[in-house]
Tab-separated table of C-alpha atoms in Angstrom:
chain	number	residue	atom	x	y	z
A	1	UNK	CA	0.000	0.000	0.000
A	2	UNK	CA	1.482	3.372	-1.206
A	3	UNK	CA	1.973	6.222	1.277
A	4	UNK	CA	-0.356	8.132	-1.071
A	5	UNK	CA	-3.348	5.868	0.010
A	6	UNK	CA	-2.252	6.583	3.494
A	7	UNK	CA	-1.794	10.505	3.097
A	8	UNK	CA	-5.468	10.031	1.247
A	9	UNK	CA	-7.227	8.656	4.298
A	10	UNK	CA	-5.463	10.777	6.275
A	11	UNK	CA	-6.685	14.415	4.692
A	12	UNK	CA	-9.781	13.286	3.353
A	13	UNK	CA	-10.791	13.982	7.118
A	14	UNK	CA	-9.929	17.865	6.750
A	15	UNK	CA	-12.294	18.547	3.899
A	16	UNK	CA	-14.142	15.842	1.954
A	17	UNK	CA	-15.819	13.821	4.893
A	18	UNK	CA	-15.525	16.302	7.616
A	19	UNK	CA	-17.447	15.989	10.261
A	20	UNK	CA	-19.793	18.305	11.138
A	21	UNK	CA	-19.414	20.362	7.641
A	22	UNK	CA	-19.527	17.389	5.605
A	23	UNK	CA	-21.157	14.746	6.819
A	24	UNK	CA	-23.119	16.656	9.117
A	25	UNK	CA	-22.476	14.258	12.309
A	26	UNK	CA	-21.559	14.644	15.986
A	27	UNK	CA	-24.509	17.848	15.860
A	28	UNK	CA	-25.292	17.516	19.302
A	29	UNK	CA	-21.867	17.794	21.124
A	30	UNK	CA	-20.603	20.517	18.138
A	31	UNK	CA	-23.373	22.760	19.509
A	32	UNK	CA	-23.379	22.050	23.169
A	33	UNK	CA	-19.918	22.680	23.910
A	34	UNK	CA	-18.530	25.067	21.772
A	35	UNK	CA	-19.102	28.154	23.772
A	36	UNK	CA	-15.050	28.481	24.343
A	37	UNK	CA	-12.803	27.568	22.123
A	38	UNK	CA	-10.852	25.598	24.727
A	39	UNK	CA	-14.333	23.216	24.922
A	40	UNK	CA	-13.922	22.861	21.487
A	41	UNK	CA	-10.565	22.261	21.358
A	42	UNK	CA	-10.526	19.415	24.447
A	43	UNK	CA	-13.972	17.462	22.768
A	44	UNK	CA	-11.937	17.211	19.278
A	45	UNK	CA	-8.932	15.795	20.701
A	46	UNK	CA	-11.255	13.413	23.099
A	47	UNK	CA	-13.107	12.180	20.130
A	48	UNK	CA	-9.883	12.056	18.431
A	49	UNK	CA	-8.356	9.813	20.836
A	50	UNK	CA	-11.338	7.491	20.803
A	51	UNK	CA	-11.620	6.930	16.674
A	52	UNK	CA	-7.853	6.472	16.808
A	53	UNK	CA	-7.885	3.708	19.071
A	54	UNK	CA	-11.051	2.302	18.463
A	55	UNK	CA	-10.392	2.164	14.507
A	56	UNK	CA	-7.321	0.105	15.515
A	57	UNK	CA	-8.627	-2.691	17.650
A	58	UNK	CA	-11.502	-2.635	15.294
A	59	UNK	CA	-10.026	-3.136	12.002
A	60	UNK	CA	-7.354	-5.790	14.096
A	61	UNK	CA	-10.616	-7.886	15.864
A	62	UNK	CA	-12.840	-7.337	12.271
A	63	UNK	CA	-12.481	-11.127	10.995
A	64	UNK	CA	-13.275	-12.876	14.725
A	65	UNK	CA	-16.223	-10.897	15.576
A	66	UNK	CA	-19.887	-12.695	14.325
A	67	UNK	CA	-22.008	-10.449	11.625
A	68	UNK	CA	-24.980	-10.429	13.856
A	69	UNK	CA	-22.948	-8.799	17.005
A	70	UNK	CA	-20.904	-6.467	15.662
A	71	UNK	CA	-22.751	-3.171	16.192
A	72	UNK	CA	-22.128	-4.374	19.857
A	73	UNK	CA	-18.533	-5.442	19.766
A	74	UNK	CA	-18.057	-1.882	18.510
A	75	UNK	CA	-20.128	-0.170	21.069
A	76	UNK	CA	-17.795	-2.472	23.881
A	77	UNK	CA	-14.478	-1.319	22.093
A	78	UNK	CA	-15.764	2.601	21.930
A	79	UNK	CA	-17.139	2.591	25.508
A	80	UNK	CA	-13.847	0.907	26.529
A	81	UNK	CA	-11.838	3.999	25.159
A	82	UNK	CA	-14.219	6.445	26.190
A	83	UNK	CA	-13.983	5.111	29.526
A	84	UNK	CA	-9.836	5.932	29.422
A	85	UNK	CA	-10.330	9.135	27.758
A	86	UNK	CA	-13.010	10.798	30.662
A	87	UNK	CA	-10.357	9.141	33.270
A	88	UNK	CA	-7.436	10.526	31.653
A	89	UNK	CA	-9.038	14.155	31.284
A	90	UNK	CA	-10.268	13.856	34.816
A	91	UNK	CA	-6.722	13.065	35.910
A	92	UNK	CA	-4.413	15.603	33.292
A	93	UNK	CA	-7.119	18.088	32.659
A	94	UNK	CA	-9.532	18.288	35.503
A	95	UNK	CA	-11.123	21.784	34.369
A	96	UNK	CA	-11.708	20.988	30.774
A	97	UNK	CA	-13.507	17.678	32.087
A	98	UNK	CA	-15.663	19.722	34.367
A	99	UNK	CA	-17.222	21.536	31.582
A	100	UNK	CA	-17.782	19.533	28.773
A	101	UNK	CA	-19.212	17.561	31.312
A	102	UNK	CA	-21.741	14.567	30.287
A	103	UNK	CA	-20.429	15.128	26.466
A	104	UNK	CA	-17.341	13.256	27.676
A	105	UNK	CA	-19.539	10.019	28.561
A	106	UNK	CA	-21.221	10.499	25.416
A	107	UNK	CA	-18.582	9.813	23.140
A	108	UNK	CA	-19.965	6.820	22.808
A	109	UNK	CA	-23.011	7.268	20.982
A	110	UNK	CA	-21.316	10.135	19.102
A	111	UNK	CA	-22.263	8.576	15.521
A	112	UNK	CA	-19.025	9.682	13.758
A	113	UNK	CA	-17.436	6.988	15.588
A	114	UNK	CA	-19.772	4.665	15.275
A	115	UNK	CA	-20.290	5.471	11.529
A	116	UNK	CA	-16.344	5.146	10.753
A	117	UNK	CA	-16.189	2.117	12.612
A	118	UNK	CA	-18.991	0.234	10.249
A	119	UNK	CA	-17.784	2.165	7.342
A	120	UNK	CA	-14.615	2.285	7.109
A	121	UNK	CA	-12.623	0.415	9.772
A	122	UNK	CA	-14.634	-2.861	9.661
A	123	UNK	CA	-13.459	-3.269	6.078
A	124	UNK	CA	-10.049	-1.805	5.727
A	125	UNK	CA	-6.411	-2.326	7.373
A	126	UNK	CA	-5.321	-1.098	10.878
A	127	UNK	CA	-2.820	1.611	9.211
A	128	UNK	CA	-5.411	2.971	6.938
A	129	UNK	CA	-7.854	2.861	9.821
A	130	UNK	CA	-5.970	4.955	12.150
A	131	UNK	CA	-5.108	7.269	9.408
A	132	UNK	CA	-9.063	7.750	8.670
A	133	UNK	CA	-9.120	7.912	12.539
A	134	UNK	CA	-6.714	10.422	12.905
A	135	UNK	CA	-7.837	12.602	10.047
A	136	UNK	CA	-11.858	12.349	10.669
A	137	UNK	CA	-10.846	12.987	14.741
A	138	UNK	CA	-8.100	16.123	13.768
A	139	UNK	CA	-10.681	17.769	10.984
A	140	UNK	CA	-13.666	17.458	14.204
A	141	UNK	CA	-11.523	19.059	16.359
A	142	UNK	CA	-10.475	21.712	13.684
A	143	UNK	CA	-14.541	22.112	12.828
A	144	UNK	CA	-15.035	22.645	16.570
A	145	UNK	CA	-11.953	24.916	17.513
A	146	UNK	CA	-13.635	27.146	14.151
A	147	UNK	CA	-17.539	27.374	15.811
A	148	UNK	CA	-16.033	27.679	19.600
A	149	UNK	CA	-13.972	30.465	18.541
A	150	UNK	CA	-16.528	32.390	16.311
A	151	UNK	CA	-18.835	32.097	19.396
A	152	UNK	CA	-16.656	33.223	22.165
A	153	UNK	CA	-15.127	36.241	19.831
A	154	UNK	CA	-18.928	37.386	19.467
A	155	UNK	CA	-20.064	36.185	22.700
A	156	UNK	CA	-17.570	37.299	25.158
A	157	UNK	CA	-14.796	39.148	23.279
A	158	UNK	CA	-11.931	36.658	23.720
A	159	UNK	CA	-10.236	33.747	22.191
A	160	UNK	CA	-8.774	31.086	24.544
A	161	UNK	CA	-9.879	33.333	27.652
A	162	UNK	CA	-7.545	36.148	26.246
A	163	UNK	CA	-9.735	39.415	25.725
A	164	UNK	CA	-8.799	40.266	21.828
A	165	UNK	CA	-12.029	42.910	21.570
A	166	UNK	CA	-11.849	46.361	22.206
A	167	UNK	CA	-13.070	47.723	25.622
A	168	UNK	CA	-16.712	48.932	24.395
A	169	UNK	CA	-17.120	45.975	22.775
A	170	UNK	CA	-20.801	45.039	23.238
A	171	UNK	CA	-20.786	41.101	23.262
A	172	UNK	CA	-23.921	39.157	21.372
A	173	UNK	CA	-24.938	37.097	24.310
A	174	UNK	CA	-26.830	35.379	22.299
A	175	UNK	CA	-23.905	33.883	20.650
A	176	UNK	CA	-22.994	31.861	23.097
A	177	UNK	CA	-26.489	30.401	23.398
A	178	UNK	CA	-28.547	27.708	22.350
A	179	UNK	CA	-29.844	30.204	19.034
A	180	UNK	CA	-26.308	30.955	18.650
A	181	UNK	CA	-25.300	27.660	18.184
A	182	UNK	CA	-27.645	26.993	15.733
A	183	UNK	CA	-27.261	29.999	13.689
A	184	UNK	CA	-22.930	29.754	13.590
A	185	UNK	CA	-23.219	26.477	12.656
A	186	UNK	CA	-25.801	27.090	10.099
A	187	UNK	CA	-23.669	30.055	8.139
A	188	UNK	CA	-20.455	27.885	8.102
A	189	UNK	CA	-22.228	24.967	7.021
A	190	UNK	CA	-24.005	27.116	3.835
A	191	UNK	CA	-20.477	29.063	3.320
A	192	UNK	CA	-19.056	25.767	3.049
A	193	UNK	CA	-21.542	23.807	0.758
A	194	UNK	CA	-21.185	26.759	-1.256
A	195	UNK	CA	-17.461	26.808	-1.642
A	196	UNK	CA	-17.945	22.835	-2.153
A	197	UNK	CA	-19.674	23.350	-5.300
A	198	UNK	CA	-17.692	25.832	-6.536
């Protein structure tokens, strides 16, 4: 297998399948959590972590594991990473785990992981899975970092907690709301279709 397979897994992740743009998955954490950029930021590389590792032992464990309970075995392997990932966080990076909160434990239902694992890992090698891993997980967290800082610069002034707004900046409060959420991720998504089909 060439390198140029691998680099094509890889950076498909960053534009042609990404996640929430392109395939429009993992809605509900993108719009719960994105309020700071550092959210945004910590989720990606959690959700990283698990596709990673969970691509792995998936495409490694694909031939042993019955048609009828796979959905399952991947669910076990997922939770099984999630599980390290919330611990790890809680140990390493205590405040970031305190605020995306129940998102963390939700990893794994988040259906990008789910979806790569029946799509793509389940039928491909363990180094072109963890490439898809890597690049689906590093293009989320990219996505994320892009709507968590467009809502804090509008909602609070400040990127990464560091005021970048003038001093009678008014912020949009509603930014950093629940209508907020919706209408950031709306724009992007038609700037983005838009620059697709062009």
């Amino acid at each position: 297998m060439t390198s140029k397979t691998i680099s094509h897994e890889f950076f498909k992740g960053f534009w042609e399948v990404l996640p929430p743009f392109r395939l429009v998955l993992g809605l509900c954490p993108t719009l719960a959590v994105t309020t700071y950029a550092e959210n945004g930021i910590g989720m990606g590389l959690a959700t990283t972590f698990v596709l990673v590792f969970s691509n792995m032992i998936i495409s490694s464990i694909k031939s042993i594991i019955p048609k009828k309970v796979r959905i399952a075995s991947y669910i076990i392997v997922i939770a099984t990473f999630v599980v390290m990932v919330e611990l790890l966080m809680k140990a390493y990076f205590f405040s970031i785990s305190e605020k995306l909160g129940i998102f963390i434990p939700l990893i794994v239902v988040n259906c990008i992981i789910l979806g790569r694992a029946e799509a793509f890992a389940s039928k491909n090698p363990v180094y072109l899975s963890v490439a898809d891993g890597l690049g689906i997980g590093l293009g989320y967290t990219l996505a994320l970092l892009l709507i968590s800082s467009i809502r804090e610069l509008l909602g609070y002034g400040t990127i990464l907690g560091m005021q970048v707004m003038w001093d009678s900046f008014a912020p949009f409060s509603f930014m950093v709301q629940a209508p907020g959420a919706f209408i950031c991720l709306g724009i992007l998504l038609a700037v983005i279709n838009t620059i697709a089909e062009k």
